Coordinates of N, CA and C and ligand atoms in Angstrom, one line a residue:
M1 N -2.4 20.2 -13.2 CA -1.7 19.5 -12.6 C -2.6 18.2 -12.2
K2 N -1.8 16.8 -12.3 CA -2.4 15.5 -12.5 C -2.5 15.4 -10.7
R3 N -3.9 14.7 -10.1 CA -4.1 14.6 -9.2 C -3.5 13.1 -8.8
V4 N -3.0 13.0 -7.5 CA -2.4 11.5 -7.2 C -3.0 11.2 -5.7
L5 N -3.3 10.0 -5.8 CA -3.9 9.5 -4.3 C -3.0 8.3 -4.0
V6 N -2.3 8.4 -2.7 CA -1.8 7.0 -2.3 C -2.7 6.5 -1.3
V7 N -3.1 5.2 -1.1 CA -3.6 4.6 -0.2 C -3.4 3.4 0.1
Y8 N -3.4 2.9 1.4 CA -2.8 2.0 1.8 C -3.4 1.5 3.2
Y9 N -3.1 0.4 3.6 CA -3.3 -0.2 4.9 C -1.9 -0.8 5.6
S10 N -2.0 -0.3 6.7 CA -0.6 -0.8 7.8 C -1.0 -1.1 9.0
R11 N -0.5 -2.4 9.5 CA -0.8 -2.9 10.8 C 0.1 -2.3 11.8
S12 N 1.3 -2.6 11.3 CA 2.6 -2.1 12.1 C 3.2 -1.2 11.8
G13 N 3.0 0.0 10.7 CA 3.6 0.9 10.4 C 4.6 1.1 9.2
Y14 N 5.1 -0.4 9.1 CA 6.0 -0.2 7.7 C 5.5 0.7 6.5
T15 N 4.2 0.0 6.0 CA 3.8 0.4 4.9 C 3.4 1.6 4.9
E16 N 3.0 2.2 6.1 CA 2.5 3.4 6.2 C 3.6 4.4 6.0
F17 N 4.8 3.9 6.6 CA 6.1 4.6 6.3 C 6.4 5.0 5.0
V18 N 6.3 3.9 4.4 CA 6.6 4.1 2.7 C 5.3 4.9 2.0
A19 N 4.2 4.5 2.5 CA 3.0 5.5 1.8 C 3.2 6.9 2.2
K20 N 3.5 7.6 3.2 CA 4.3 8.7 3.3 C 5.2 9.2 2.9
R21 N 6.0 8.6 2.4 CA 7.3 8.9 1.6 C 6.7 9.4 0.0
I22 N 6.4 8.2 -0.4 CA 5.7 8.2 -1.6 C 4.7 9.4 -1.8
A23 N 3.8 9.8 -0.8 CA 2.8 10.9 -1.4 C 3.6 12.1 -1.0
A24 N 4.5 12.0 -0.1 CA 5.3 13.6 -0.2 C 6.5 13.7 -1.8
A25 N 6.9 12.7 -1.7 CA 7.6 12.8 -3.3 C 6.5 13.2 -4.3
C26 N 5.2 12.9 -4.4 CA 4.5 13.1 -5.8 C 3.5 13.9 -5.3
H27 N 3.4 14.7 -4.4 CA 2.7 15.7 -3.9 C 1.0 14.8 -3.8
A28 N 0.9 14.0 -3.3 CA -0.6 13.1 -3.3 C -1.2 13.4 -2.1
D29 N -2.4 12.8 -2.0 CA -3.1 13.0 -1.0 C -3.0 12.0 -0.4
L30 N -3.2 11.4 0.7 CA -2.9 10.1 1.4 C -4.2 9.6 2.2
E31 N -4.5 8.5 2.0 CA -5.7 7.9 2.6 C -5.1 6.6 3.1
R32 N -5.4 6.2 4.5 CA -5.2 5.0 5.4 C -6.5 4.4 5.4
I33 N -6.5 3.1 5.0 CA -7.4 2.4 5.2 C -7.8 1.7 6.4
E34 N -8.7 2.3 7.2 CA -9.3 1.8 8.5 C -9.9 0.9 8.6
D35 N -9.3 -0.1 9.8 CA -10.1 -1.3 9.8 C -10.5 -1.4 11.4
P36 N -11.8 -1.5 11.4 CA -12.2 -1.1 12.7 C -12.0 -2.0 14.1
R37 N -11.6 -3.3 13.4 CA -10.9 -4.4 14.6 C -9.6 -4.3 14.5
K38 N -9.2 -4.6 15.8 CA -7.8 -4.5 16.3 C -7.3 -5.8 15.6
R39 N -6.3 -5.8 15.2 CA -5.2 -6.5 14.8 C -4.0 -7.0 15.7
E40 N -3.9 -6.8 17.1 CA -2.9 -7.1 17.7 C -3.0 -8.6 18.5
G41 N -1.8 -9.3 18.5 CA -1.9 -10.5 19.5 C -2.2 -11.6 18.4
V42 N -1.7 -12.5 18.8 CA -1.7 -14.1 18.1 C -3.0 -14.6 17.8
F43 N -3.9 -14.2 18.1 CA -5.1 -14.8 17.5 C -5.5 -13.8 16.2
Q44 N -5.2 -12.6 16.5 CA -5.8 -11.4 15.8 C -4.5 -11.9 14.4
Y45 N -3.6 -12.5 14.6 CA -2.2 -12.3 13.3 C -2.7 -13.7 12.6
L46 N -3.4 -14.4 13.3 CA -3.7 -16.0 12.8 C -5.0 -15.4 12.0
R47 N -6.0 -14.5 12.4 CA -7.3 -14.4 12.0 C -6.8 -13.5 10.6
S48 N -6.1 -12.7 10.6 CA -5.5 -11.9 9.7 C -4.6 -12.7 8.5
A49 N -4.2 -13.6 8.9 CA -3.3 -14.6 7.9 C -4.7 -15.5 7.1
L50 N -5.7 -15.8 7.8 CA -6.6 -16.8 7.4 C -7.4 -15.7 6.3
E51 N -7.7 -14.7 6.8 CA -8.4 -13.8 5.9 C -7.6 -13.9 4.6
A52 N -6.6 -13.4 4.9 CA -5.8 -13.0 3.4 C -5.6 -14.4 2.6
L53 N -5.4 -15.6 3.1 CA -5.3 -16.7 2.4 C -6.5 -17.3 1.7
L54 N -7.8 -16.9 2.5 CA -9.0 -17.2 1.9 C -9.8 -16.3 1.1
G55 N -8.8 -15.2 1.0 CA -9.8 -13.8 0.1 C -10.6 -13.3 0.6
W56 N -10.6 -13.1 1.9 CA -12.1 -12.7 2.7 C -11.8 -11.1 2.6
R57 N -13.2 -10.6 2.6 CA -12.8 -9.0 2.6 C -13.7 -8.5 3.7
P58 N -12.9 -8.4 4.9 CA -13.7 -7.7 6.0 C -14.0 -6.3 5.9
A59 N -15.0 -6.2 6.8 CA -15.7 -4.5 6.9 C -14.2 -3.5 7.1
I60 N -14.4 -2.5 6.1 CA -13.7 -1.3 6.6 C -14.3 -0.3 6.9
A61 N -14.1 0.8 7.3 CA -14.5 2.4 7.5 C -14.6 2.9 6.1
P62 N -15.5 3.6 6.1 CA -15.5 4.6 4.9 C -14.7 5.3 4.5
G63 N -14.0 5.2 3.5 CA -12.9 6.5 3.2 C -13.4 7.7 2.9
R64 N -12.4 8.7 3.1 CA -12.7 10.3 3.2 C -12.5 10.4 1.6
R65 N -11.7 9.9 0.9 CA -11.5 10.3 -0.7 C -12.0 9.7 -1.6
R66 N -12.2 10.3 -2.7 CA -13.0 9.6 -3.6 C -12.0 9.3 -5.0
P67 N -11.6 7.7 -4.9 CA -10.6 7.5 -6.0 C -10.8 8.0 -7.3
A68 N -12.3 8.2 -8.0 CA -12.5 8.6 -8.8 C -12.1 10.1 -9.3
N69 N -11.9 10.7 -8.2 CA -11.4 12.1 -8.4 C -9.6 12.3 -8.8
Y70 N -9.2 11.4 -8.8 CA -7.8 11.4 -9.1 C -7.3 10.7 -10.4
D71 N -6.3 11.3 -10.9 CA -5.6 10.9 -12.2 C -5.0 9.3 -12.0
L72 N -4.1 9.4 -10.9 CA -3.4 8.1 -10.4 C -3.6 7.9 -9.0
V73 N -3.7 6.6 -8.9 CA -3.9 6.0 -7.4 C -3.0 5.0 -7.3
I74 N -2.2 5.2 -6.1 CA -1.1 4.2 -5.5 C -1.7 3.8 -4.7
I75 N -1.7 2.0 -4.6 CA -2.0 1.2 -3.5 C -0.8 0.4 -2.9
G76 N -1.2 0.5 -1.8 CA 0.1 -0.2 -1.0 C -0.6 -1.1 -0.2
T77 N 0.0 -2.2 0.4 CA -0.4 -3.1 1.0 C 1.0 -3.9 1.8
P78 N 0.8 -4.6 3.1 CA 1.8 -5.2 3.5 C 1.5 -6.9 2.9
V79 N 2.4 -7.5 2.9 CA 2.5 -9.0 2.4 C 1.7 -10.0 3.3
W80 N 0.3 -10.5 3.4 CA -0.2 -11.3 4.7 C 0.0 -12.9 3.8
F81 N 0.5 -13.6 4.6 CA 0.6 -15.1 4.1 C 0.7 -15.0 2.4
W82 N 1.5 -14.5 1.9 CA 1.7 -14.6 0.4 C 0.3 -13.8 -0.4
N83 N -0.2 -13.1 0.2 CA -1.7 -12.3 -0.1 C -1.6 -10.7 0.1
V84 N -2.4 -10.2 -0.8 CA -2.7 -8.9 -0.3 C -3.4 -9.1 1.0
A85 N -3.0 -7.9 1.8 CA -3.9 -8.0 3.5 C -5.7 -7.6 3.0
S86 N -6.3 -8.2 3.7 CA -7.5 -8.2 3.7 C -8.2 -7.0 3.5
P87 N -7.8 -6.0 4.3 CA -8.6 -4.7 4.4 C -8.5 -4.1 2.8
V88 N -7.1 -4.5 2.4 CA -6.8 -3.7 1.2 C -7.7 -4.2 -0.2
R89 N -7.8 -5.7 0.1 CA -8.8 -6.5 -0.8 C -10.0 -5.7 -0.8
T90 N -10.9 -5.5 0.4 CA -12.0 -5.0 0.4 C -12.0 -3.6 -0.3
W91 N -11.1 -2.7 0.1 CA -10.9 -1.5 -0.7 C -11.0 -1.7 -1.8
L92 N -10.2 -2.4 -2.7 CA -10.4 -2.6 -4.0 C -11.5 -3.0 -4.6
Q93 N -12.2 -4.1 -3.7 CA -13.5 -4.5 -4.4 C -14.6 -3.6 -4.3
R94 N -14.5 -2.4 -3.6 CA -15.5 -1.4 -3.4 C -14.8 -0.4 -4.3
H95 N -14.0 -0.1 -4.9 CA -13.4 0.9 -5.6 C -12.9 0.7 -6.9
H96 N -12.8 -0.4 -7.3 CA -11.6 -0.8 -8.6 C -12.6 -0.3 -9.6
T97 N -13.6 0.0 -9.8 CA -14.2 0.4 -11.0 C -13.7 2.0 -11.3
A98 N -13.3 2.8 -10.2 CA -13.3 4.2 -10.2 C -11.8 4.2 -10.8
L99 N -10.7 3.3 -10.9 CA -9.3 3.7 -11.1 C -9.4 3.4 -12.4
S100 N -8.3 4.5 -12.7 CA -7.8 4.5 -14.2 C -6.5 4.1 -14.2
Q101 N -5.2 5.1 -13.9 CA -3.6 4.7 -13.7 C -3.8 4.3 -12.5
V102 N -3.0 3.1 -12.4 CA -2.4 2.8 -10.6 C -1.0 2.7 -10.9
A103 N -0.6 2.6 -9.5 CA 0.8 1.9 -9.2 C 0.5 1.2 -7.9
V104 N 1.5 0.3 -7.7 CA 1.3 -0.6 -6.6 C 2.3 -0.7 -6.0
F105 N 2.5 -1.1 -4.5 CA 3.9 -1.3 -3.6 C 3.4 -2.4 -2.5
C106 N 4.5 -2.9 -2.0 CA 3.7 -3.8 -0.6 C 5.2 -3.5 -0.2
T107 N 4.9 -3.9 1.4 CA 6.5 -4.4 2.4 C 5.9 -5.8 2.8
F108 N 7.3 -6.5 3.1 CA 7.0 -7.9 3.8 C 8.2 -8.3 4.3
G109 N 8.2 -9.2 4.9 CA 9.3 -9.6 5.7 C 10.4 -10.5 4.9
G110 N 9.9 -11.4 3.8 CA 10.8 -12.1 3.2 C 10.3 -13.0 2.1
S111 N 8.9 -13.3 1.7 CA 8.7 -13.6 0.6 C 7.1 -13.3 0.0
G112 N 6.8 -13.9 -1.1 CA 5.6 -13.6 -1.5 C 5.0 -12.4 -2.1
H113 N 6.2 -11.3 -2.3 CA 6.0 -9.9 -2.6 C 5.5 -9.9 -4.1
A114 N 6.2 -10.4 -4.7 CA 5.9 -10.7 -6.5 C 4.1 -11.3 -6.9
K115 N 4.1 -12.1 -6.2 CA 2.5 -12.4 -6.1 C 1.7 -11.5 -5.6
V116 N 2.1 -11.1 -4.8 CA 1.1 -9.9 -4.1 C 1.2 -8.6 -5.2
L117 N 2.0 -8.4 -5.6 CA 1.9 -7.0 -6.9 C 1.2 -7.4 -7.9
D118 N 1.4 -9.0 -8.5 CA 0.6 -9.3 -9.5 C -0.9 -9.3 -8.9
D119 N -1.4 -9.9 -7.6 CA -2.4 -9.5 -7.5 C -3.2 -8.4 -7.2
L120 N -2.6 -7.4 -6.6 CA -3.1 -6.1 -6.6 C -3.2 -5.9 -8.2
E121 N -2.3 -5.9 -9.1 CA -2.6 -5.2 -10.5 C -4.1 -6.2 -10.9
G122 N -4.2 -7.2 -10.3 CA -5.5 -7.8 -11.2 C -6.7 -7.2 -10.2
L123 N -6.8 -7.1 -9.0 CA -7.9 -6.6 -8.2 C -8.2 -5.1 -8.9
C124 N -7.3 -4.5 -9.4 CA -7.2 -3.3 -9.7 C -8.1 -3.3 -11.3
G125 N -7.5 -4.4 -11.6 CA -7.8 -4.3 -13.2 C -7.3 -3.7 -13.9
H126 N -6.3 -3.3 -13.7 CA -5.1 -2.3 -14.5 C -3.6 -3.1 -14.2
R127 N -2.9 -3.0 -15.4 CA -1.0 -2.9 -15.1 C -0.8 -2.0 -14.5
A128 N 0.0 -2.0 -13.9 CA 0.4 -0.7 -12.9 C 1.8 0.0 -13.8
L129 N 1.7 1.3 -13.5 CA 2.6 2.2 -13.8 C 3.9 1.9 -13.5
A130 N 3.9 1.4 -12.0 CA 5.3 1.3 -11.3 C 5.0 0.3 -10.2
R131 N 5.7 -0.7 -10.0 CA 5.5 -1.8 -8.6 C 7.0 -1.6 -7.6
L132 N 6.4 -1.6 -6.6 CA 7.7 -1.7 -5.7 C 7.4 -2.4 -4.4
A133 N 8.5 -3.6 -4.2 CA 8.6 -4.1 -3.0 C 9.8 -3.6 -2.0
L134 N 9.3 -3.6 -0.8 CA 10.3 -3.5 0.2 C 10.3 -4.3 1.4
T135 N 11.5 -5.0 1.6 CA 11.5 -5.4 3.0 C 11.3 -4.6 4.1
E136 N 11.2 -5.1 5.3 CA 11.1 -4.6 6.4 C 12.4 -3.7 6.5
G137 N 13.5 -4.8 6.3 CA 14.8 -4.1 6.4 C 15.2 -2.5 5.7
A138 N 14.6 -3.0 4.2 CA 14.7 -2.1 3.4 C 13.8 -0.6 3.7
V139 N 12.9 -0.6 4.5 CA 12.2 0.2 5.0 C 12.7 1.2 5.7
D140 N 13.5 0.4 6.8 CA 14.2 0.9 7.8 C 15.4 1.7 7.1
Q141 N 16.1 1.4 6.1 CA 17.1 2.4 5.5 C 16.8 3.0 4.3
Y142 N 15.5 3.2 4.0 CA 14.7 3.6 2.8 C 15.1 4.6 2.2
Q143 N 16.1 5.6 2.6 CA 16.6 6.5 1.8 C 18.0 6.1 0.9
L144 N 18.5 4.7 1.3 CA 19.5 4.3 0.5 C 18.9 3.3 -0.5
D145 N 17.5 3.0 -0.4 CA 16.8 2.0 -1.3 C 16.8 2.2 -2.9
P146 N 17.6 1.7 -3.5 CA 17.1 2.1 -5.0 C 15.9 1.8 -5.7
P147 N 15.3 0.8 -5.3 CA 13.9 0.2 -5.7 C 13.2 1.4 -5.3
L148 N 13.0 2.3 -4.5 CA 12.3 3.2 -4.0 C 12.1 4.3 -5.1
H149 N 13.6 4.5 -5.4 CA 14.1 5.7 -6.2 C 13.6 5.4 -7.3
T150 N 13.7 4.2 -8.0 CA 13.4 3.8 -9.5 C 11.9 3.8 -9.4
F151 N 11.0 3.5 -8.4 CA 9.7 3.5 -8.5 C 9.4 5.0 -8.8
L152 N 10.2 5.8 -7.7 CA 9.6 7.3 -7.9 C 10.2 7.9 -9.2
L153 N 11.0 7.5 -9.8 CA 11.3 7.7 -11.2 C 10.7 7.4 -12.1
E154 N 9.9 5.9 -12.3 CA 8.8 5.7 -13.0 C 7.6 6.5 -13.2
L155 N 7.2 6.9 -11.8 CA 6.2 8.0 -11.6 C 6.6 9.3 -11.9
K156 N 7.6 9.7 -12.0 CA 8.1 11.1 -12.6 C 8.2 11.3 -13.9
R157 N 8.3 10.1 -14.5 CA 7.9 10.0 -16.2 C 6.7 10.2 -16.5
W158 N 5.7 9.7 -15.6 CA 4.4 10.2 -16.0 C 4.1 11.4 -15.5
Q159 N 4.3 11.8 -14.3 CA 3.9 12.9 -13.4 C 5.3 13.8 -13.2
P160 N 5.6 15.1 -14.1 CA 6.8 15.7 -14.3 C 7.5 16.3 -13.0
T161 N 6.6 16.5 -11.8 CA 7.7 17.4 -11.0 C 7.2 16.5 -9.6
P162 N 7.8 15.6 -9.3 CA 7.8 14.9 -7.6 C 8.7 15.7 -6.7
A163 N 8.6 15.9 -5.8 CA 9.4 16.7 -4.8 C 10.8 15.8 -4.6
P164 N 11.8 16.2 -4.0 CA 12.7 15.5 -3.5 C 12.3 14.4 -2.3
L165 N 13.1 13.5 -2.3 CA 12.8 12.7 -1.2 C 12.9 13.0 0.5
P166 N 12.0 13.2 1.0 CA 12.0 13.7 2.3 C 12.9 12.5 3.4
Q167 N 13.3 13.0 4.2 CA 13.6 12.1 4.9 C 13.8 12.1 6.8
P168 N 12.6 11.8 6.9 CA 12.1 11.9 8.4 C 12.3 10.4 9.0
E169 N 12.0 10.6 10.7 CA 12.4 9.4 11.1 C 11.1 8.3 11.0
R170 N 11.4 7.1 11.1 CA 10.3 6.2 10.8 C 9.7 6.0 12.4
Q171 N 8.3 6.1 12.5 CA 7.8 5.6 13.8 C 6.8 4.4 13.6
A172 N 7.5 3.3 13.5 CA 6.7 2.1 13.7 C 5.7 1.6 15.0
T173 N 4.7 1.3 15.0 CA 4.0 0.9 16.2 C 4.3 -0.4 16.4
A174 N 4.9 -1.1 16.0 CA 5.0 -2.6 16.2 C 5.5 -3.0 17.4
Ligands
LIG1 C1 -0.7 -11.9 9.2 C2 0.6 -11.7 8.4 C3 0.8 -12.7 7.5 C4 2.4 -12.0 7.3 N1 2.8 -12.9 6.1 C5 4.1 -12.6 5.6 C6 4.3 -13.5 4.2 O1 3.7 -14.6 3.6 N2 5.4 -13.1 3.3 C7 6.3 -12.3 4.4 O2 7.5 -11.8 3.7 N3 5.6 -11.4 5.2 C8 4.6 -11.7 6.0 N4 4.2 -10.8 7.1 C9 5.3 -9.6 7.4 C10 4.5 -8.1 6.8 O3 4.2 -8.3 5.4 C11 5.6 -7.2 6.9 O4 5.9 -7.1 8.5 C12 5.1 -6.2 6.7 O5 6.3 -5.0 6.3 C13 4.2 -5.4 8.0 O6 3.7 -4.2 7.0 P1 2.8 -3.1 8.3 O7 3.8 -2.6 9.1 O8 2.5 -1.9 7.3 O9 1.5 -3.8 8.4 C14 3.2 -10.9 7.5 C15 2.7 -10.5 8.6 C16 1.3 -10.5 9.1 C17 0.9 -9.7 10.3

């Protein structure tokens, strides 16, 4: 059986919610990118926006999973100021050479998602098997969302036996 890893960063819970759904559907391992610094409040919001805009790579905690052990790595990020969230940039800089097949997804408020998915592919150094962008609103009603099903179907073509889409409650921490 092919091994799949879903790796993501999430500040307020949306990307985490989607990551968990994808991981459950693909029988994948899950790795949250841990940012040692808190990002709550206005000042931290601005710092996050600036880091993303300038392409900075903040320190992140060492991960538990080795991406080289996986056949497919699915990478998820929130959109920050039309850019990949900076902790995800750090993770990709650290691990991009270990990646073979990738899929990418993002959650966002209203704009910048297509550029972010392009940027993720560029940072991975690979074209993605599948791409997904979900607004916060779509995350809240995810089980009705056609793009999520399309994304999972595209992965199913590559990996024959994803489980049915589970339907738990979202627990955002925003
Ligand atoms: C610093 C910062 C910058 C953001 N910039 C954008 C943006 O450029 N475009 C957009 O659509 N949403 C933007 N957002 C909204 C997030 O992309 C959106 O809320 C996302 O779903 C949050 O995911 P999370 O809950 O996993 O952190 C921004 C949020 C933050 C915190």
